[in-house]
Tab-separated table of C-alpha atoms in Angstrom:
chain	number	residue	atom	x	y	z
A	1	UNK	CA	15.587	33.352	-31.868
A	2	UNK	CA	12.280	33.992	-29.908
A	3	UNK	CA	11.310	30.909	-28.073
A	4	UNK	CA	8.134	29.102	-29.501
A	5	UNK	CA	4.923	30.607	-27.221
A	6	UNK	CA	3.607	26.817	-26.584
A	7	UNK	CA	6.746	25.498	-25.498
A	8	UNK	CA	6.769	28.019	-22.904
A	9	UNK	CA	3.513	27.034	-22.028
A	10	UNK	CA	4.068	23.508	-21.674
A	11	UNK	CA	7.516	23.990	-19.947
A	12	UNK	CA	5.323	25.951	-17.314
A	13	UNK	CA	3.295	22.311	-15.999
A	14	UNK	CA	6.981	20.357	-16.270
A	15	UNK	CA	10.115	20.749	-13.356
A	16	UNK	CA	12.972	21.734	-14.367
A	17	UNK	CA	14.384	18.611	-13.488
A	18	UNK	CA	12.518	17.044	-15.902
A	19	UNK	CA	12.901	19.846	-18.799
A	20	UNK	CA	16.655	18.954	-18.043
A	21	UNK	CA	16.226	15.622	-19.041
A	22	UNK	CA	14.502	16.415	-22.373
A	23	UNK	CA	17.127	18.719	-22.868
A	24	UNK	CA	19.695	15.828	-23.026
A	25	UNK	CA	17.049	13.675	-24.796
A	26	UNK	CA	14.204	15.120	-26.861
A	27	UNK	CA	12.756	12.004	-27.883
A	28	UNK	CA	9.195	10.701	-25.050
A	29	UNK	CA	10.161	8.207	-22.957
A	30	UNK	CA	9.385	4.602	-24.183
A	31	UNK	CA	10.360	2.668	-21.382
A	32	UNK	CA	10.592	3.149	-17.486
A	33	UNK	CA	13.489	5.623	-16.091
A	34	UNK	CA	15.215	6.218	-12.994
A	35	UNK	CA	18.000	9.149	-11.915
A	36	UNK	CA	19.588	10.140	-8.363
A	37	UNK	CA	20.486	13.350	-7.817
A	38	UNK	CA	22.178	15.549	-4.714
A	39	UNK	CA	19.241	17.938	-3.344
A	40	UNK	CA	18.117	20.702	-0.587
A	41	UNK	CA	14.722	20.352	-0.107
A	42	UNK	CA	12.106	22.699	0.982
A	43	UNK	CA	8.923	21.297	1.778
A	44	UNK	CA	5.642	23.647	2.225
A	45	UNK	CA	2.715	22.565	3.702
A	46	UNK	CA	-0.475	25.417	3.721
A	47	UNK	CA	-3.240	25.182	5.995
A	48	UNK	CA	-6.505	26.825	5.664
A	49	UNK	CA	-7.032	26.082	2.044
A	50	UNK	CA	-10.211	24.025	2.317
A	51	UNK	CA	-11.898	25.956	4.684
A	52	UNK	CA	-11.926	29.270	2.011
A	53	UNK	CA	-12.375	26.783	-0.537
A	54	UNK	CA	-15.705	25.325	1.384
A	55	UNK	CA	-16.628	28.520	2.000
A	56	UNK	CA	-16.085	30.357	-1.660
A	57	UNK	CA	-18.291	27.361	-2.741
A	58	UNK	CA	-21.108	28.148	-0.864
A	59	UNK	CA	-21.400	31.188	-3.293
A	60	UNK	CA	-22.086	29.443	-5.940
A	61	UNK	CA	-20.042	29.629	-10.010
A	62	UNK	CA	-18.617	33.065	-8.934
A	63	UNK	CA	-17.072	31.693	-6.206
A	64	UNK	CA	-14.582	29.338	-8.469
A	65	UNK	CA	-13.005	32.964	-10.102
A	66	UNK	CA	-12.388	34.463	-6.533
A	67	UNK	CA	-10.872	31.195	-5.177
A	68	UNK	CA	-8.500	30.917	-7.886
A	69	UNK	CA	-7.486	34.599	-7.958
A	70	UNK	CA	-6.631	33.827	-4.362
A	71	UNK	CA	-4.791	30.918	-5.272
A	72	UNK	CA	-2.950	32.119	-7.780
A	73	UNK	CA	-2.209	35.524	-5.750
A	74	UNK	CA	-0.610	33.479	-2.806
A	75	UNK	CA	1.337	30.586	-5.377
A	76	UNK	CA	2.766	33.409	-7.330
A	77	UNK	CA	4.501	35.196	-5.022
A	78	UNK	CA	6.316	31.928	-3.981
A	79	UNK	CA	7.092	30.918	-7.099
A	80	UNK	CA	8.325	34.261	-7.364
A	81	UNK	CA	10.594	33.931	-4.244
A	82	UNK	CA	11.885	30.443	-5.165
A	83	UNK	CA	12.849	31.157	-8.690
A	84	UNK	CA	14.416	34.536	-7.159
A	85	UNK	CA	16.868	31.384	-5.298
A	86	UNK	CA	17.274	29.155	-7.882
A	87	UNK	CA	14.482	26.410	-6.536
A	88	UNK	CA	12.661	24.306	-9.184
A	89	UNK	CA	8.749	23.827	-7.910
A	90	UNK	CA	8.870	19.781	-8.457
A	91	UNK	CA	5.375	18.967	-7.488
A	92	UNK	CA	2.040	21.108	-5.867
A	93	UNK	CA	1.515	18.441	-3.197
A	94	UNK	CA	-1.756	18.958	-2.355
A	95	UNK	CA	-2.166	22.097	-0.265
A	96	UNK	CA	1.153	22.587	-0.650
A	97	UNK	CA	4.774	22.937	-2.341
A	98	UNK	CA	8.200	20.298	-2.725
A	99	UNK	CA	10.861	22.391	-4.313
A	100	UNK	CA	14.370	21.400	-4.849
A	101	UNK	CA	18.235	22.730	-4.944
A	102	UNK	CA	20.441	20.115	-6.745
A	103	UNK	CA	23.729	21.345	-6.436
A	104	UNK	CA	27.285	19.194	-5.681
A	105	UNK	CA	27.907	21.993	-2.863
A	106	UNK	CA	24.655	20.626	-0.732
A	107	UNK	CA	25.822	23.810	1.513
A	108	UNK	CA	24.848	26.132	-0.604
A	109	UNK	CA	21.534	24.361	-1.857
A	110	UNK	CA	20.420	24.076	2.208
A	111	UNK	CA	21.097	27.751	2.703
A	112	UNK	CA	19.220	28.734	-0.638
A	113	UNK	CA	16.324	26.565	0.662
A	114	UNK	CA	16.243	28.432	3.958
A	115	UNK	CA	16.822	31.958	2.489
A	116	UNK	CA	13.749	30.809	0.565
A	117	UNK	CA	11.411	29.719	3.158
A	118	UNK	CA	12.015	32.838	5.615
A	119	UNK	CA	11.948	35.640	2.912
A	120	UNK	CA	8.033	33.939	1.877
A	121	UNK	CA	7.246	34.032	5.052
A	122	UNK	CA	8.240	37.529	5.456
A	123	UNK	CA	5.499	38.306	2.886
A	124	UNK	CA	3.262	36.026	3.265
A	125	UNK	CA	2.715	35.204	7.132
A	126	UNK	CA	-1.052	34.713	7.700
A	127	UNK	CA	-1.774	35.486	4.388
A	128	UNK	CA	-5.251	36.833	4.415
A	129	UNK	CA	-8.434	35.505	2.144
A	130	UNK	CA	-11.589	36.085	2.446
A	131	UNK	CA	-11.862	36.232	6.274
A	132	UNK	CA	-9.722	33.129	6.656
A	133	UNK	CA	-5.881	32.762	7.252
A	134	UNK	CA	-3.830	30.552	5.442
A	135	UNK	CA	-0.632	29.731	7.325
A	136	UNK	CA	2.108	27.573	6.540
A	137	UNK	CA	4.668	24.900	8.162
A	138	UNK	CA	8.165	24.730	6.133
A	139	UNK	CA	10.293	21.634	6.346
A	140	UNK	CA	14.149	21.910	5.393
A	141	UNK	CA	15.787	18.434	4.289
A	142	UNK	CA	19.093	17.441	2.316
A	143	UNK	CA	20.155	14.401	0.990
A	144	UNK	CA	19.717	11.838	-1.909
A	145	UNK	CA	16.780	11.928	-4.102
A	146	UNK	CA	16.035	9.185	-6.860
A	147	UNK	CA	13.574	10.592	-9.650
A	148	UNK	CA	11.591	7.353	-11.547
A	149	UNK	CA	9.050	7.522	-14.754
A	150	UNK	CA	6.499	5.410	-14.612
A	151	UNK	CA	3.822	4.253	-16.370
A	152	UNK	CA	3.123	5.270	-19.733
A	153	UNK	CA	-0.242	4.037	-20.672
A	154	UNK	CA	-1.680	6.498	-23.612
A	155	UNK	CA	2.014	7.602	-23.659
A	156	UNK	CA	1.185	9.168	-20.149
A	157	UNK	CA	4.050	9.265	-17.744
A	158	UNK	CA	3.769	9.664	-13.676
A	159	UNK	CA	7.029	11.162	-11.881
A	160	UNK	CA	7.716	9.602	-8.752
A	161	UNK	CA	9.756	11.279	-6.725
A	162	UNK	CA	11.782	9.183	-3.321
A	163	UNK	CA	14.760	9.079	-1.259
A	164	UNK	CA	16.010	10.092	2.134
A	165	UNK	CA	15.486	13.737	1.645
A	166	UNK	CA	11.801	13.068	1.138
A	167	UNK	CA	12.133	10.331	4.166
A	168	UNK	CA	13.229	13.764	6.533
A	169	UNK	CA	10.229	15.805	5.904
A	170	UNK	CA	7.780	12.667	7.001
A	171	UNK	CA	9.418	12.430	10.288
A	172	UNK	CA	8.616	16.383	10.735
A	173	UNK	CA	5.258	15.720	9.857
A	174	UNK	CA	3.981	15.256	13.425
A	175	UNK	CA	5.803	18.316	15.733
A	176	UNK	CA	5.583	20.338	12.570
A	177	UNK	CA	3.291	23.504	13.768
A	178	UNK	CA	2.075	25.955	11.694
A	179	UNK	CA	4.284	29.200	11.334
A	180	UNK	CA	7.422	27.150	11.822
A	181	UNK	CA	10.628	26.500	9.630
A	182	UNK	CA	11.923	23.310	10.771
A	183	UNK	CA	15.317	21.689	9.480
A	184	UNK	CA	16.187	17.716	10.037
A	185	UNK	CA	19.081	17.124	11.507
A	186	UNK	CA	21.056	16.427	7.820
A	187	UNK	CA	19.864	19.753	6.587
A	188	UNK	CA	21.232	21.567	10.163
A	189	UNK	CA	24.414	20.019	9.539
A	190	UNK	CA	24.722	22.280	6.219
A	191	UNK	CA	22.848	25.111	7.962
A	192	UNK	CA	24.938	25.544	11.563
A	193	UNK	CA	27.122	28.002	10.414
A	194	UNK	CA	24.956	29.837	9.133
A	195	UNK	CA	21.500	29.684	11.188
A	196	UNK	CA	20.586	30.756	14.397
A	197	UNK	CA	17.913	27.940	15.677
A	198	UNK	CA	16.716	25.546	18.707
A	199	UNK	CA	16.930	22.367	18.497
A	200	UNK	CA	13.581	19.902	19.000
A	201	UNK	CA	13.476	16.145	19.368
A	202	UNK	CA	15.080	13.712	17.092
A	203	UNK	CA	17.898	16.716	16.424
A	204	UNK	CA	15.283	18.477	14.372
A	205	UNK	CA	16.171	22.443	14.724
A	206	UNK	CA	13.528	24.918	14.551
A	207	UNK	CA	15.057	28.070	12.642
A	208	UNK	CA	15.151	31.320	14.202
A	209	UNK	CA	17.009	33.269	11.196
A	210	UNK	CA	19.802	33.497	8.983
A	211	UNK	CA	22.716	35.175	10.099
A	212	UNK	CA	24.916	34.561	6.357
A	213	UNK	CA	23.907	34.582	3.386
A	214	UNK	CA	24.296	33.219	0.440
A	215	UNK	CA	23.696	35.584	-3.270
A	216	UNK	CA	20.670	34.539	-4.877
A	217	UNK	CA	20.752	32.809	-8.328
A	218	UNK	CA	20.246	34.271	-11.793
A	219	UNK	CA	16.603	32.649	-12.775
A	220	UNK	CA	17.025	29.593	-14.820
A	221	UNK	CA	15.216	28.807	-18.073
A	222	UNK	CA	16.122	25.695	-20.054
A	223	UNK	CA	15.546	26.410	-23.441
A	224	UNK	CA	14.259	24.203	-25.438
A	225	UNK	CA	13.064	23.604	-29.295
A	226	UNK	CA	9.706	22.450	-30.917
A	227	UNK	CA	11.637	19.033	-31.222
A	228	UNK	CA	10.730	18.679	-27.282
A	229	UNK	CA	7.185	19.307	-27.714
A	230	UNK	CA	6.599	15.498	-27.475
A	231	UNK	CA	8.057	15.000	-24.305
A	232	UNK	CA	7.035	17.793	-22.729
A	233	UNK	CA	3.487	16.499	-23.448
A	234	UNK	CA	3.872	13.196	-22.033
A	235	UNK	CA	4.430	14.481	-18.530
A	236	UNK	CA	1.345	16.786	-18.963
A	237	UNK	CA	-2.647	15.440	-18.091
A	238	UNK	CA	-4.492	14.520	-21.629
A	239	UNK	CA	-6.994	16.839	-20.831
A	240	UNK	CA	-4.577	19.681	-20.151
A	241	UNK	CA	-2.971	19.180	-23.059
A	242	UNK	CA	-5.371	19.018	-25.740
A	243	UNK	CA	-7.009	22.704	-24.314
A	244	UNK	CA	-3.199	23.975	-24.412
A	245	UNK	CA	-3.125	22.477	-27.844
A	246	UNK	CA	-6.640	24.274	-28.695
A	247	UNK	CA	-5.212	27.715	-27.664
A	248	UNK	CA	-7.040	27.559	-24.075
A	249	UNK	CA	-3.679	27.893	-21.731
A	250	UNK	CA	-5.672	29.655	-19.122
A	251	UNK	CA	-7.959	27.017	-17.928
A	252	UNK	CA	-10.948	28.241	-16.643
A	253	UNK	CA	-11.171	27.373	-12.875
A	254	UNK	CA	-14.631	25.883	-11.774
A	255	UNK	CA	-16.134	24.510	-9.258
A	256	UNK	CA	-17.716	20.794	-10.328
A	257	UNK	CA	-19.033	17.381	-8.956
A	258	UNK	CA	-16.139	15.309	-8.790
A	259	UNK	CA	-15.481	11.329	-7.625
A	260	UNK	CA	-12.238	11.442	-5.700
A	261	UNK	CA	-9.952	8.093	-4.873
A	262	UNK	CA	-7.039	8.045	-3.182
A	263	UNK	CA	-5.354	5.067	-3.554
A	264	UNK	CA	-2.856	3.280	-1.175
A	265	UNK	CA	-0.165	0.251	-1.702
A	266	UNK	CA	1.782	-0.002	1.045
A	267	UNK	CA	3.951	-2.566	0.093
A	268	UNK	CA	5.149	-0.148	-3.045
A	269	UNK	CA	7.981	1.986	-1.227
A	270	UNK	CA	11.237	2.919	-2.071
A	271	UNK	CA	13.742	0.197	-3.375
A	272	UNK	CA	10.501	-1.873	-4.936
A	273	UNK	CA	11.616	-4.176	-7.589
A	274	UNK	CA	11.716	-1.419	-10.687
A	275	UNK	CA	9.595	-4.158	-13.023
A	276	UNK	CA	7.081	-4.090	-10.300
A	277	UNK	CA	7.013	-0.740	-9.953
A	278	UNK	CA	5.716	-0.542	-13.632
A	279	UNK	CA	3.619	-3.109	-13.502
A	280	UNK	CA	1.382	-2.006	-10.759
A	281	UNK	CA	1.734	1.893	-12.575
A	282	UNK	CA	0.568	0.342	-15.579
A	283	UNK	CA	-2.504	-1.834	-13.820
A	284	UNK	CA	-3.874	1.900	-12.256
A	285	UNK	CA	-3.036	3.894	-15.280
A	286	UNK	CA	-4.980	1.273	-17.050
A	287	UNK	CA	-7.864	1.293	-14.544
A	288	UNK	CA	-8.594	4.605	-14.180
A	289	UNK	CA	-8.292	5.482	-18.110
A	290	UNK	CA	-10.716	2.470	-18.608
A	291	UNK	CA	-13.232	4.323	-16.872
A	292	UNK	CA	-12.136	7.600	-18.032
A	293	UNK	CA	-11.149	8.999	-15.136
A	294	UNK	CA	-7.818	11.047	-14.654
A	295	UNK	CA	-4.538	10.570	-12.886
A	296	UNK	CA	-3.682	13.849	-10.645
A	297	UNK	CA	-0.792	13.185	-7.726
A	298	UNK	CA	1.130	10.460	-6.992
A	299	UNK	CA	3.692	10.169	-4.112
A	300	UNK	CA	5.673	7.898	-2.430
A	301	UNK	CA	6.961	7.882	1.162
A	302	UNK	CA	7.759	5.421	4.247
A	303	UNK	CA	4.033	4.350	3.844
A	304	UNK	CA	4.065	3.264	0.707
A	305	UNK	CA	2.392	4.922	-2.863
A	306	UNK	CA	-0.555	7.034	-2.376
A	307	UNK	CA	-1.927	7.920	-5.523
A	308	UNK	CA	-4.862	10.536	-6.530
A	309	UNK	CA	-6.991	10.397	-9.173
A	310	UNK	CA	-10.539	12.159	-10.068
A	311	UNK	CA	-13.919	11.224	-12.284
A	312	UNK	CA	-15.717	14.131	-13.844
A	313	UNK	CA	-12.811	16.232	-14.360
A	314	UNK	CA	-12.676	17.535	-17.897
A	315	UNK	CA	-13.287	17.241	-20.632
A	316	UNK	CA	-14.491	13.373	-19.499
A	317	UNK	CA	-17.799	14.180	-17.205
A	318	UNK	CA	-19.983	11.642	-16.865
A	319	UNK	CA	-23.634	11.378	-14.809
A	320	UNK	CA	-22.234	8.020	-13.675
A	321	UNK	CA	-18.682	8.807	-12.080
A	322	UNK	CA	-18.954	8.127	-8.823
A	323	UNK	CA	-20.522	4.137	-10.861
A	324	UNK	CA	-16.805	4.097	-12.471
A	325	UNK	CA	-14.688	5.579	-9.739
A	326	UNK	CA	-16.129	2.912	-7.616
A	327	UNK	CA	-15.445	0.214	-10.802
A	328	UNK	CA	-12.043	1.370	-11.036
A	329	UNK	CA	-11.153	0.839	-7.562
A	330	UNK	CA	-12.501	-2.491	-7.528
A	331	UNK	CA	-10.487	-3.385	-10.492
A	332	UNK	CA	-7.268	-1.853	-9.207
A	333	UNK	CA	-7.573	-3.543	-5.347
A	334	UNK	CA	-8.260	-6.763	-7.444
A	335	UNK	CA	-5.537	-6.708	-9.375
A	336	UNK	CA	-2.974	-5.611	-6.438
A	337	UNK	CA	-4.196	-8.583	-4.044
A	338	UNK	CA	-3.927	-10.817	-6.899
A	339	UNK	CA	-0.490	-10.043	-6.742
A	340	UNK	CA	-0.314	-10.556	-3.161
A	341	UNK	CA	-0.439	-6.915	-1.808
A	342	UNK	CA	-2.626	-4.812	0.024
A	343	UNK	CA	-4.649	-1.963	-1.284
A	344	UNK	CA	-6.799	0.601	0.341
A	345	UNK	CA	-8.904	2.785	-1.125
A	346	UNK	CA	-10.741	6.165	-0.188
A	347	UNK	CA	-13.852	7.106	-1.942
A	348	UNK	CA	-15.507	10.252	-2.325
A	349	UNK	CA	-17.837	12.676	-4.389
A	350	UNK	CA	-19.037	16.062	-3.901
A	351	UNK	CA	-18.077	19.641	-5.127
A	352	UNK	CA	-14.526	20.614	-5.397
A	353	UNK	CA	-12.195	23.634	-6.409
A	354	UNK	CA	-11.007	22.490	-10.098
A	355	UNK	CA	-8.241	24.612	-11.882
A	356	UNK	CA	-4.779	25.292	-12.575
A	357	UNK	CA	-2.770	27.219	-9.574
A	358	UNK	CA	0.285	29.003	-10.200
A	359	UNK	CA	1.481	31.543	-12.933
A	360	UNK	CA	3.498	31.309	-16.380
A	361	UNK	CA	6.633	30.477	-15.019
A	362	UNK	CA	5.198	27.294	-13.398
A	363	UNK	CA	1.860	25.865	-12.287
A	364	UNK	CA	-0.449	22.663	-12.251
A	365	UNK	CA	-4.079	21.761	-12.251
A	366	UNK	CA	-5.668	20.768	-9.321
A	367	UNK	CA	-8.542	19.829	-7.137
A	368	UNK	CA	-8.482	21.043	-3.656
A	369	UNK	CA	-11.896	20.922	-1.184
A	370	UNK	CA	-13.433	18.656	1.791
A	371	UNK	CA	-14.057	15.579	-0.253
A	372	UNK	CA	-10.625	15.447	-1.506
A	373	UNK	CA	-9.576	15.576	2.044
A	374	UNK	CA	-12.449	13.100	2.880
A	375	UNK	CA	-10.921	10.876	0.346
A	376	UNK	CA	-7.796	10.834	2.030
A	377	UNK	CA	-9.238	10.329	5.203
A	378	UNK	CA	-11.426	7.245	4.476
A	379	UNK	CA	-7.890	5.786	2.967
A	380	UNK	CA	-6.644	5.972	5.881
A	381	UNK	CA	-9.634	4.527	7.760
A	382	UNK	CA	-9.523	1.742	5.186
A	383	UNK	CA	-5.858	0.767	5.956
A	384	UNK	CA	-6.589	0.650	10.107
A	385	UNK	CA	-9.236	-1.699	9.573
A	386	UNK	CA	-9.212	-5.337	10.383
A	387	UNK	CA	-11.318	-7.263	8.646
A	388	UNK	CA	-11.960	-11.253	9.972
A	389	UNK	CA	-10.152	-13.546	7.539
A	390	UNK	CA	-12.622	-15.201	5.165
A	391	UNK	CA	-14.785	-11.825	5.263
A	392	UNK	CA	-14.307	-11.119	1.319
A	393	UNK	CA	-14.523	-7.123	2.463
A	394	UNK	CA	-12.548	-5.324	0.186
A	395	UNK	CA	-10.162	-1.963	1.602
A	396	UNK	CA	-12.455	0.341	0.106
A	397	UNK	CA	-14.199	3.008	1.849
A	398	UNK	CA	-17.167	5.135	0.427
A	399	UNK	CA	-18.683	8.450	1.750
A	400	UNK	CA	-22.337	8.626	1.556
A	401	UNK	CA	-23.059	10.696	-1.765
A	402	UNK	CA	-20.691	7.821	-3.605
A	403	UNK	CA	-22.811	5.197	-2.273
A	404	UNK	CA	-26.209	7.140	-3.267
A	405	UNK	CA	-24.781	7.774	-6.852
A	406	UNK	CA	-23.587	3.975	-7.583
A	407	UNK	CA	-26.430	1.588	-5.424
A	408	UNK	CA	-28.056	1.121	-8.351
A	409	UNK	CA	-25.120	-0.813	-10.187
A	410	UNK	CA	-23.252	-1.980	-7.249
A	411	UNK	CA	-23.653	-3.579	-3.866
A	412	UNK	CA	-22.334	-1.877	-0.477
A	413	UNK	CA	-22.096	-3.278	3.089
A	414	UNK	CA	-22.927	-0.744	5.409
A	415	UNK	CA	-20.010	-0.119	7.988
A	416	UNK	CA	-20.907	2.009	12.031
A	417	UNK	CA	-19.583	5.257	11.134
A	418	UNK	CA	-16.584	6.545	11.944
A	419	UNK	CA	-14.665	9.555	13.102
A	420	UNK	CA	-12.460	11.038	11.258
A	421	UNK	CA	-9.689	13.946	11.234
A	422	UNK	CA	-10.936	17.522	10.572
A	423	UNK	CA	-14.717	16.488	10.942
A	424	UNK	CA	-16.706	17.112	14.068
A	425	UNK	CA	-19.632	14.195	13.487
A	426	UNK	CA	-19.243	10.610	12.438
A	427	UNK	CA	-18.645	9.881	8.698
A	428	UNK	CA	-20.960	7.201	7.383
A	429	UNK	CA	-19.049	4.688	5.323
A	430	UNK	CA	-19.935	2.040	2.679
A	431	UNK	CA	-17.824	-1.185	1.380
A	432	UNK	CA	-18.438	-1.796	-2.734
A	433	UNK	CA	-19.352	-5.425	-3.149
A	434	UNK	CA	-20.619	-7.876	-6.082
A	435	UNK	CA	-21.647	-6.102	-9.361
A	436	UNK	CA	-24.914	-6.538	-10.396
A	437	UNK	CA	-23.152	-6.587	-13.950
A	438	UNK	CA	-19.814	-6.400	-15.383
A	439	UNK	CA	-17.922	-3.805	-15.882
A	440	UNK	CA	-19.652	-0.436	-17.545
């Protein structure tokens, strides 16, 4: 019996290991829900995405169609690779790629991983676009993974994905360079036998090549019936969802004017009390939907949640969304110190990539330019700084076009400016105060 065409669709924007889950249970989730699981992990980081993005934007509307062909050109032939091993794409983090083996033999999974990550590279070392390079550093983990639901505001639920296979790949971050494949020292143990490498502080082991291999898997679909559309749907954006339910499944990529936070609670790591957990996923949901802005990554690692979320994406643009991104953020770092944690915030607007990357088998909308990577950066800046006690400054750091766009309505302190990763001048920066009204 042929397979309905917008379940496929759907299925494409949801892991498997969450299509599994529906399988067992078709009904939406109506409550908060946790699993651990045994997992390889390959983790793919991909520089040189902003820089064609920045420069494909320079060219004006045409320039959204050629980025995204790129996009989708490089993503594909991943996706292709992984799903050639067995490897379910989990999230597009950012400029990059988490995929996952879950098998009991963790042997096997590691060595799939690694099969993985040198046969891309084969085809796609310094992948060329546009005049520009895009290169990539591949981490190799294994270990425990703990997959939680959150949320659920609108019937909108946020995976969160932890655990000390995730924990691996952060302390790569720092030696990882670009064109290496780099396996922690849990993933080596798995890969010895069957890996040439050298090994790199910490018992990190940079990978030379395989020497044994393992067959690749069959590809994997999970079928599933219309009864799953509802759950499928709660895992997918609003906004993606009602032009998938229009008959629009290939979104048109663009290039728009976009209010960026990122959003950082440190306190919220791994292990946080689960009713917690909710609460505070409830309080941003709630903030950011107020406002009608949209939720787009969340992660959590040894520094806590960092979540990302975007005003003027569609179909909810507003001439005032840098005014509610910067409302929304005051609500949310409210509401966390209220309940006696910290909160820093990253604030940005300007124009940015917007569009779905991938293919059919899986993919995920995204935005992807400078002020997204501003955002981040002014996040960061806001959680180094160290305010005097009885200051009232809130963690919440604008760019300049943010402050320009929401004066009007709300009062900034004007900070020195400061340097900041990946820019070669000072970035000028601006605190959100006192209202001059509430709310919108």
């Amino acid at each position: 019996m042929p397979t309905n065409p917008l379940i496929n669709t759907l299925k494409s924007y949801v892991p498997e290991i969450l299509q599994s889950r529906i399988l067992d249970d078709p009904t939406p989730p109506n409550k908060p829900f946790a699993g651990d699981y045994l997992a390889a992990v390959l983790f793919v980081d991909i520089s040189g995405f902003t820089a064609l993005t920045e420069e494909f934007v320079a060219r004006g509307p045409s320039g959204a169609e050629d980025i995204s062909s790129i996009l989708n050109d490089f993503y594909s032939q991943w996706i292709q690779t992984i799903k050639k091993y067995g490897g379910d794409i989990v999230k597009f983090a950012g400029d990059g790629l988490l995929v996952i083996w879950q098998y009991d033999d963790l042997e096997k999974a590691t060595l799939l991983a690694a099969q993985t990550a040198f046969e891309s590279k084969i085809i796609l070392d310094d992948f060329q676009a546009g005049g520009k390079t895009l290169s990539t550093r591949i981490a190799i983990t294994a270990g425990h993974l703990a997959l939680t639901g959150l949320g659920g505001v609108f019937n909108r639920w946020e995976m969160v994905v932890t655990g000390d296979a995730l924990d691996q790949i952060s302390k790569m971050q720092m030696t990882l360079k670009p064109g290496q494949i780099m396996s922690s020292p849990e993933a080596w143990e798995k890969l010895k036998n069957h890996a040439v490498g050298n090994q790199v502080e910490d018992g990190h082991v940079l990978l030379n090549r395989i020497k044994s291999k393992v067959s690749n898997e069959a590809e994997r679909s999970i079928r599933l019936d219309e009864n799953s559309i509802p759950a499928l749907r709660s895992y997918i954006p609003g906004a993606i969802a009602k032009r998938i339910d229009a008959g629009q499944s290939d979104w048109l990529a663009e290039l728009r004017r976009v209010t960026t936070l990122f959003i950082n609670i440190p306190e919220m790591v791994r292990g946080t009390d689960p009713a917690l957990a909710q609460k505070i996923s409830e309080l941003i949901q709630s903030a950011i939907y107020r406002y009608e802005g949209s939720m787009n990554k969340i992660v959590v690692d040894d520094k806590g949640v960092s979540l990302l979320a975007a005003f003027g994406l569609p179909p909810f643009s507003h001439e005032d969304d840098a005014l509610r991104g910067v409302l929304a953020a005051q609500d949310i770092y409210t509401e966390i110190t209220e309940l006696g944690m910290h909160c820093y915030v990253g604030i940005t607007t300007g124009r940015v990539f917007c569009g779905v990357i991938g293919n059919e088998t899986r993919r995920e909308y995204t935005i992807i330019g400078d002020s997204v990577n501003l955002a981040s950066r002014l996040m960061y800046a806001a959680s180094m700084s160290n305010f005097p006690a009885g200051t009232n400054m809130m963690n919440i750091f604008c760019d300049a076009n943010t402050y320009n766009d929401a004066k009007l309505r709300v009062d900034f302190t004007t900070l020195p400016p400061i340097f900041v990763r990946g820019k070669s001048q000072p970035v000028s920066v601006f605190i959100p105060q006192a209202r001059h009204e509430k709310g919108m």
